[in-house]
PDB file of C-alpha atoms in Angstrom:
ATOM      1  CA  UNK A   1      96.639  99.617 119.971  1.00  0.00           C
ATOM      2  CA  UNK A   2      94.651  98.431 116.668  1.00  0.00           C
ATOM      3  CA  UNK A   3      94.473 100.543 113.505  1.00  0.00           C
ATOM      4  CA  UNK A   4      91.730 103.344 113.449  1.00  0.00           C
ATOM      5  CA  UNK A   5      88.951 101.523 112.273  1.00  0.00           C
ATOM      6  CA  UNK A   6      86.840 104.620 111.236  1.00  0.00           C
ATOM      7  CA  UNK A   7      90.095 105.353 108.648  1.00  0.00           C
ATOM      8  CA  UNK A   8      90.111 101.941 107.398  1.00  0.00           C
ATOM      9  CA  UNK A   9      85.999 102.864 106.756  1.00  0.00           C
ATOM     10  CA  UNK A  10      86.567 106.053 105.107  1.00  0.00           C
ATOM     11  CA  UNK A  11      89.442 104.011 102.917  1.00  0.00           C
ATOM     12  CA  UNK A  12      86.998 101.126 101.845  1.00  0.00           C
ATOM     13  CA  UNK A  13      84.342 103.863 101.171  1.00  0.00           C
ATOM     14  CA  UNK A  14      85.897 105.995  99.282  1.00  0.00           C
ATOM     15  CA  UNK A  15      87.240 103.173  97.368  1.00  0.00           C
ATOM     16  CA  UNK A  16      84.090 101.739  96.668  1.00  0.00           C
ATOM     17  CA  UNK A  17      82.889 104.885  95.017  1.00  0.00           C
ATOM     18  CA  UNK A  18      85.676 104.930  92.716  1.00  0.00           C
ATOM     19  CA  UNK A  19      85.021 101.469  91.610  1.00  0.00           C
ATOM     20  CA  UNK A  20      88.284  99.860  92.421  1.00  0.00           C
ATOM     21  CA  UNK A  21      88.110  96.523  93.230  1.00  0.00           C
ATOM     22  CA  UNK A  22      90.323  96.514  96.146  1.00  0.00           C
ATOM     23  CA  UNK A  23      91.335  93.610  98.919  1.00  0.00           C
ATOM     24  CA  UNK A  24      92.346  93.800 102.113  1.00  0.00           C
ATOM     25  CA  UNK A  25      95.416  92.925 104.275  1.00  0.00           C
ATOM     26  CA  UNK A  26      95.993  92.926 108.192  1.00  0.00           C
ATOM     27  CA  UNK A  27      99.977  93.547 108.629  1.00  0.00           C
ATOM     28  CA  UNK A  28     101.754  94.211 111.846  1.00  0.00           C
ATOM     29  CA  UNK A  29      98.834  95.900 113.349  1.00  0.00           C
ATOM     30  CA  UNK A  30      97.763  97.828 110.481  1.00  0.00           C
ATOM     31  CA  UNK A  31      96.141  97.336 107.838  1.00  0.00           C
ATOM     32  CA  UNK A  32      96.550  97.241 103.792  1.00  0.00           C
ATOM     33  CA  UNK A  33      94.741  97.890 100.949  1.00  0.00           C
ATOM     34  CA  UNK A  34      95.469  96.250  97.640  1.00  0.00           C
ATOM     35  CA  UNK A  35      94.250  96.596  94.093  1.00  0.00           C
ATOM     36  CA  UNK A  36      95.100  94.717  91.270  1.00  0.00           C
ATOM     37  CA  UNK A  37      97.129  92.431  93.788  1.00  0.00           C
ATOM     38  CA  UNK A  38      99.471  95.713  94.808  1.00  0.00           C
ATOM     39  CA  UNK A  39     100.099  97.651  97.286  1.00  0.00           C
ATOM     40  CA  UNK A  40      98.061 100.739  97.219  1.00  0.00           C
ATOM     41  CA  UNK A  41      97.968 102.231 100.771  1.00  0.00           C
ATOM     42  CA  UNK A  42      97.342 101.502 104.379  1.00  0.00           C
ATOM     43  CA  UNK A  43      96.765 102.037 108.011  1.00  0.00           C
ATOM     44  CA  UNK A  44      99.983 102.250 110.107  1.00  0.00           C
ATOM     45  CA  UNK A  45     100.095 103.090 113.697  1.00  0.00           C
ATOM     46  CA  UNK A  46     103.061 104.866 114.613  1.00  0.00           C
ATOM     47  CA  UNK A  47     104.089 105.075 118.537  1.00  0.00           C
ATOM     48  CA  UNK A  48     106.326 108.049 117.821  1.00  0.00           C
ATOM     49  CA  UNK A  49     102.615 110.176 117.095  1.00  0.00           C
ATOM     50  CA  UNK A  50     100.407 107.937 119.070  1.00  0.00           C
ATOM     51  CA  UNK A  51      97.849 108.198 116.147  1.00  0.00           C
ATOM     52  CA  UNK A  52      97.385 106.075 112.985  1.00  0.00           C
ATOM     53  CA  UNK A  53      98.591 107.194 109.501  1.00  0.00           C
ATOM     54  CA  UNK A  54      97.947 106.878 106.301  1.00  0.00           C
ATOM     55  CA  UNK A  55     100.137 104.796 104.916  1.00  0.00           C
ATOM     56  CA  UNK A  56     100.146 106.260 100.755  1.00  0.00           C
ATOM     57  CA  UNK A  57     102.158 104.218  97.456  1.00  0.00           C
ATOM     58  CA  UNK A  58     102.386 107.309  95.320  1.00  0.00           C
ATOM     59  CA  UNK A  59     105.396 106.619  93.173  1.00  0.00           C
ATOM     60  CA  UNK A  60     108.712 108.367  92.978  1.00  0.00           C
ATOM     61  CA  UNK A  61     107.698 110.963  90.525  1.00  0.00           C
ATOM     62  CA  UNK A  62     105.203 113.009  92.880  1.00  0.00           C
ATOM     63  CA  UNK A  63     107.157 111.561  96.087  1.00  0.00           C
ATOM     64  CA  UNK A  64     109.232 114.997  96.486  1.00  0.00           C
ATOM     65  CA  UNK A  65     106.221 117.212  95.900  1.00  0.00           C
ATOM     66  CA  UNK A  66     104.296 115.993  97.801  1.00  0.00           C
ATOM     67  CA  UNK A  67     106.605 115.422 100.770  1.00  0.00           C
ATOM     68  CA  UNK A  68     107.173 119.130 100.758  1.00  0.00           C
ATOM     69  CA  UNK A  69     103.227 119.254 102.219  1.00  0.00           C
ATOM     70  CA  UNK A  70     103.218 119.973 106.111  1.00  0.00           C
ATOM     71  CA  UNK A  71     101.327 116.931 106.958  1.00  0.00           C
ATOM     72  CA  UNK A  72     103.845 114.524 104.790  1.00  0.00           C
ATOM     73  CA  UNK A  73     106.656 112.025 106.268  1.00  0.00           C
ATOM     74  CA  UNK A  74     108.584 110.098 104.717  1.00  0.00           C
ATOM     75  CA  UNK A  75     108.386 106.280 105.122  1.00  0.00           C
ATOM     76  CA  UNK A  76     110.502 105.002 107.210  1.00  0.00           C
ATOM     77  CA  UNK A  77     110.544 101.896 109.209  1.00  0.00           C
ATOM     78  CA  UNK A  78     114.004 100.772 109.507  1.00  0.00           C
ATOM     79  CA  UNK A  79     116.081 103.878 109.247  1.00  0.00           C
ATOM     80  CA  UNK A  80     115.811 104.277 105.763  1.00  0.00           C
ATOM     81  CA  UNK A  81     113.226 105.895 104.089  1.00  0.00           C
ATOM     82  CA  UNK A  82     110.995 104.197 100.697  1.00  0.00           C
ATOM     83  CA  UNK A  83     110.758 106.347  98.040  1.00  0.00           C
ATOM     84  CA  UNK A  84     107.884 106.742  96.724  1.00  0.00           C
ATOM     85  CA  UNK A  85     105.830 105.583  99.711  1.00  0.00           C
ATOM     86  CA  UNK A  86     104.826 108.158 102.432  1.00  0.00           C
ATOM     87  CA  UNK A  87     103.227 108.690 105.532  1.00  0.00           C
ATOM     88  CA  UNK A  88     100.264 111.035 105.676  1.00  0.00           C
ATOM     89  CA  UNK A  89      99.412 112.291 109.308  1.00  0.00           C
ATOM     90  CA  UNK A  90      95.856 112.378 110.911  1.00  0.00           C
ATOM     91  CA  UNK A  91      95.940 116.757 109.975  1.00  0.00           C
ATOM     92  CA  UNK A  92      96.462 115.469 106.294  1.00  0.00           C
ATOM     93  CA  UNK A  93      93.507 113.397 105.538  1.00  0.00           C
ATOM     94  CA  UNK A  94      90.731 114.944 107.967  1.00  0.00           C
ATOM     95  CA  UNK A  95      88.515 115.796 105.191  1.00  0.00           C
ATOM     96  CA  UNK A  96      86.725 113.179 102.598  1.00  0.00           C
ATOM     97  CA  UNK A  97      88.204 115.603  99.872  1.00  0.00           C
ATOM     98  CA  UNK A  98      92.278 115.455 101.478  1.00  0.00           C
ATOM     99  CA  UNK A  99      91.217 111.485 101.937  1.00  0.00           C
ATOM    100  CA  UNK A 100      90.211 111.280  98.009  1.00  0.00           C
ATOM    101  CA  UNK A 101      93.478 113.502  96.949  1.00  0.00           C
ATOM    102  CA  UNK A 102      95.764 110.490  98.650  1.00  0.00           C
ATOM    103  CA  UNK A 103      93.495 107.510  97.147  1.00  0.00           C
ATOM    104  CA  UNK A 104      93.449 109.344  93.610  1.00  0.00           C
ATOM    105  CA  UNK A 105      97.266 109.835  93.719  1.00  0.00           C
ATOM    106  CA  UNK A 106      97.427 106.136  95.099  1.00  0.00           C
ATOM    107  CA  UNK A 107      95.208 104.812  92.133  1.00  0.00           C
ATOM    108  CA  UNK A 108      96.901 106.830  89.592  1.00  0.00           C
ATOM    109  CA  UNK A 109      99.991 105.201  90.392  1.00  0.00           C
ATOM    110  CA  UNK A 110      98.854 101.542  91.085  1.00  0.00           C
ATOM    111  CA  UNK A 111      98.857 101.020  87.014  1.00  0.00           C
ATOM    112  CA  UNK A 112     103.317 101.335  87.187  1.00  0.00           C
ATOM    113  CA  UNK A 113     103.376  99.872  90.654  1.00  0.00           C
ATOM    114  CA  UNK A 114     105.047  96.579  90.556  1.00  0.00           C
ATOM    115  CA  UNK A 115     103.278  93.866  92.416  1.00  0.00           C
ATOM    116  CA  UNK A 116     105.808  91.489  94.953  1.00  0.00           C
ATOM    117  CA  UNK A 117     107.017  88.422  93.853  1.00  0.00           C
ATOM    118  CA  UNK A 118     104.259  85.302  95.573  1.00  0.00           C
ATOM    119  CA  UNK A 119     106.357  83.645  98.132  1.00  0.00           C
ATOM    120  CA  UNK A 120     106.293  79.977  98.041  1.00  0.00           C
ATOM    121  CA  UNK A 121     104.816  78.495 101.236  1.00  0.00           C
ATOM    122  CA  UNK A 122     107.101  76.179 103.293  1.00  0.00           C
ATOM    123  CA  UNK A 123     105.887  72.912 103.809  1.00  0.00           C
TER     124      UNK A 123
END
């Protein structure tokens, strides 16, 4: 099962109207957005819920807020969960408006985000 393209339409939308200049990354089946060569949020497509969602870098100082919201998971892939990243089911972003809240909180972030270290490419 790919990502839900119509999401990753919304995403690029939405992030065209706020002016970030954003790139794009497919990664195990999902897809990534990036700005300013970071992380910002995704696509993910979780078998346990059979849907896609929202994958959302908000930083660890609004991570327990907004975790407390009904349609918030924590993200976790291998058993232990990344602070400051969440999951935002399909309930949680239906509208444009709940889709801008996650992207705002996203972009508000992306400015103390730490980008990855470039991996050298084997040769």
């Amino acid at each position: 099962m790919a990502y839900d393209e119509f999401l990753a339409d919304r995403i690029r939308n939405q992030l065209k109207e706020k002016k970030a200049n954003f790139s794009e990354l497919k990664m195990m089946g999902g897809l990534c957005f990036k700005l300013d060569n970071k992380m910002l949020c995704g696509i993910h497509i979780d078998k346990k819920y059979g849907d896609s969602l929202l994958m959302a870098r908000i930083g660890e100082s609004v991570y327990i807020k907004e975790l407390g919201k009904p349609n918030c998971l924590p993200m976790d892939l291998t058993g232990r969960p990344m602070k400051g990243y969440i999951f935002v089911t399909p309930d949680g972003f239906d509208s444009e408006d709940d889709l801008s809240y996650w992207l705002d909180l996203c972009i508000a972030f992306n400015p103390l985000a730490k980008a990855s270290k470039s991996r050298k490419k084997k040769r």
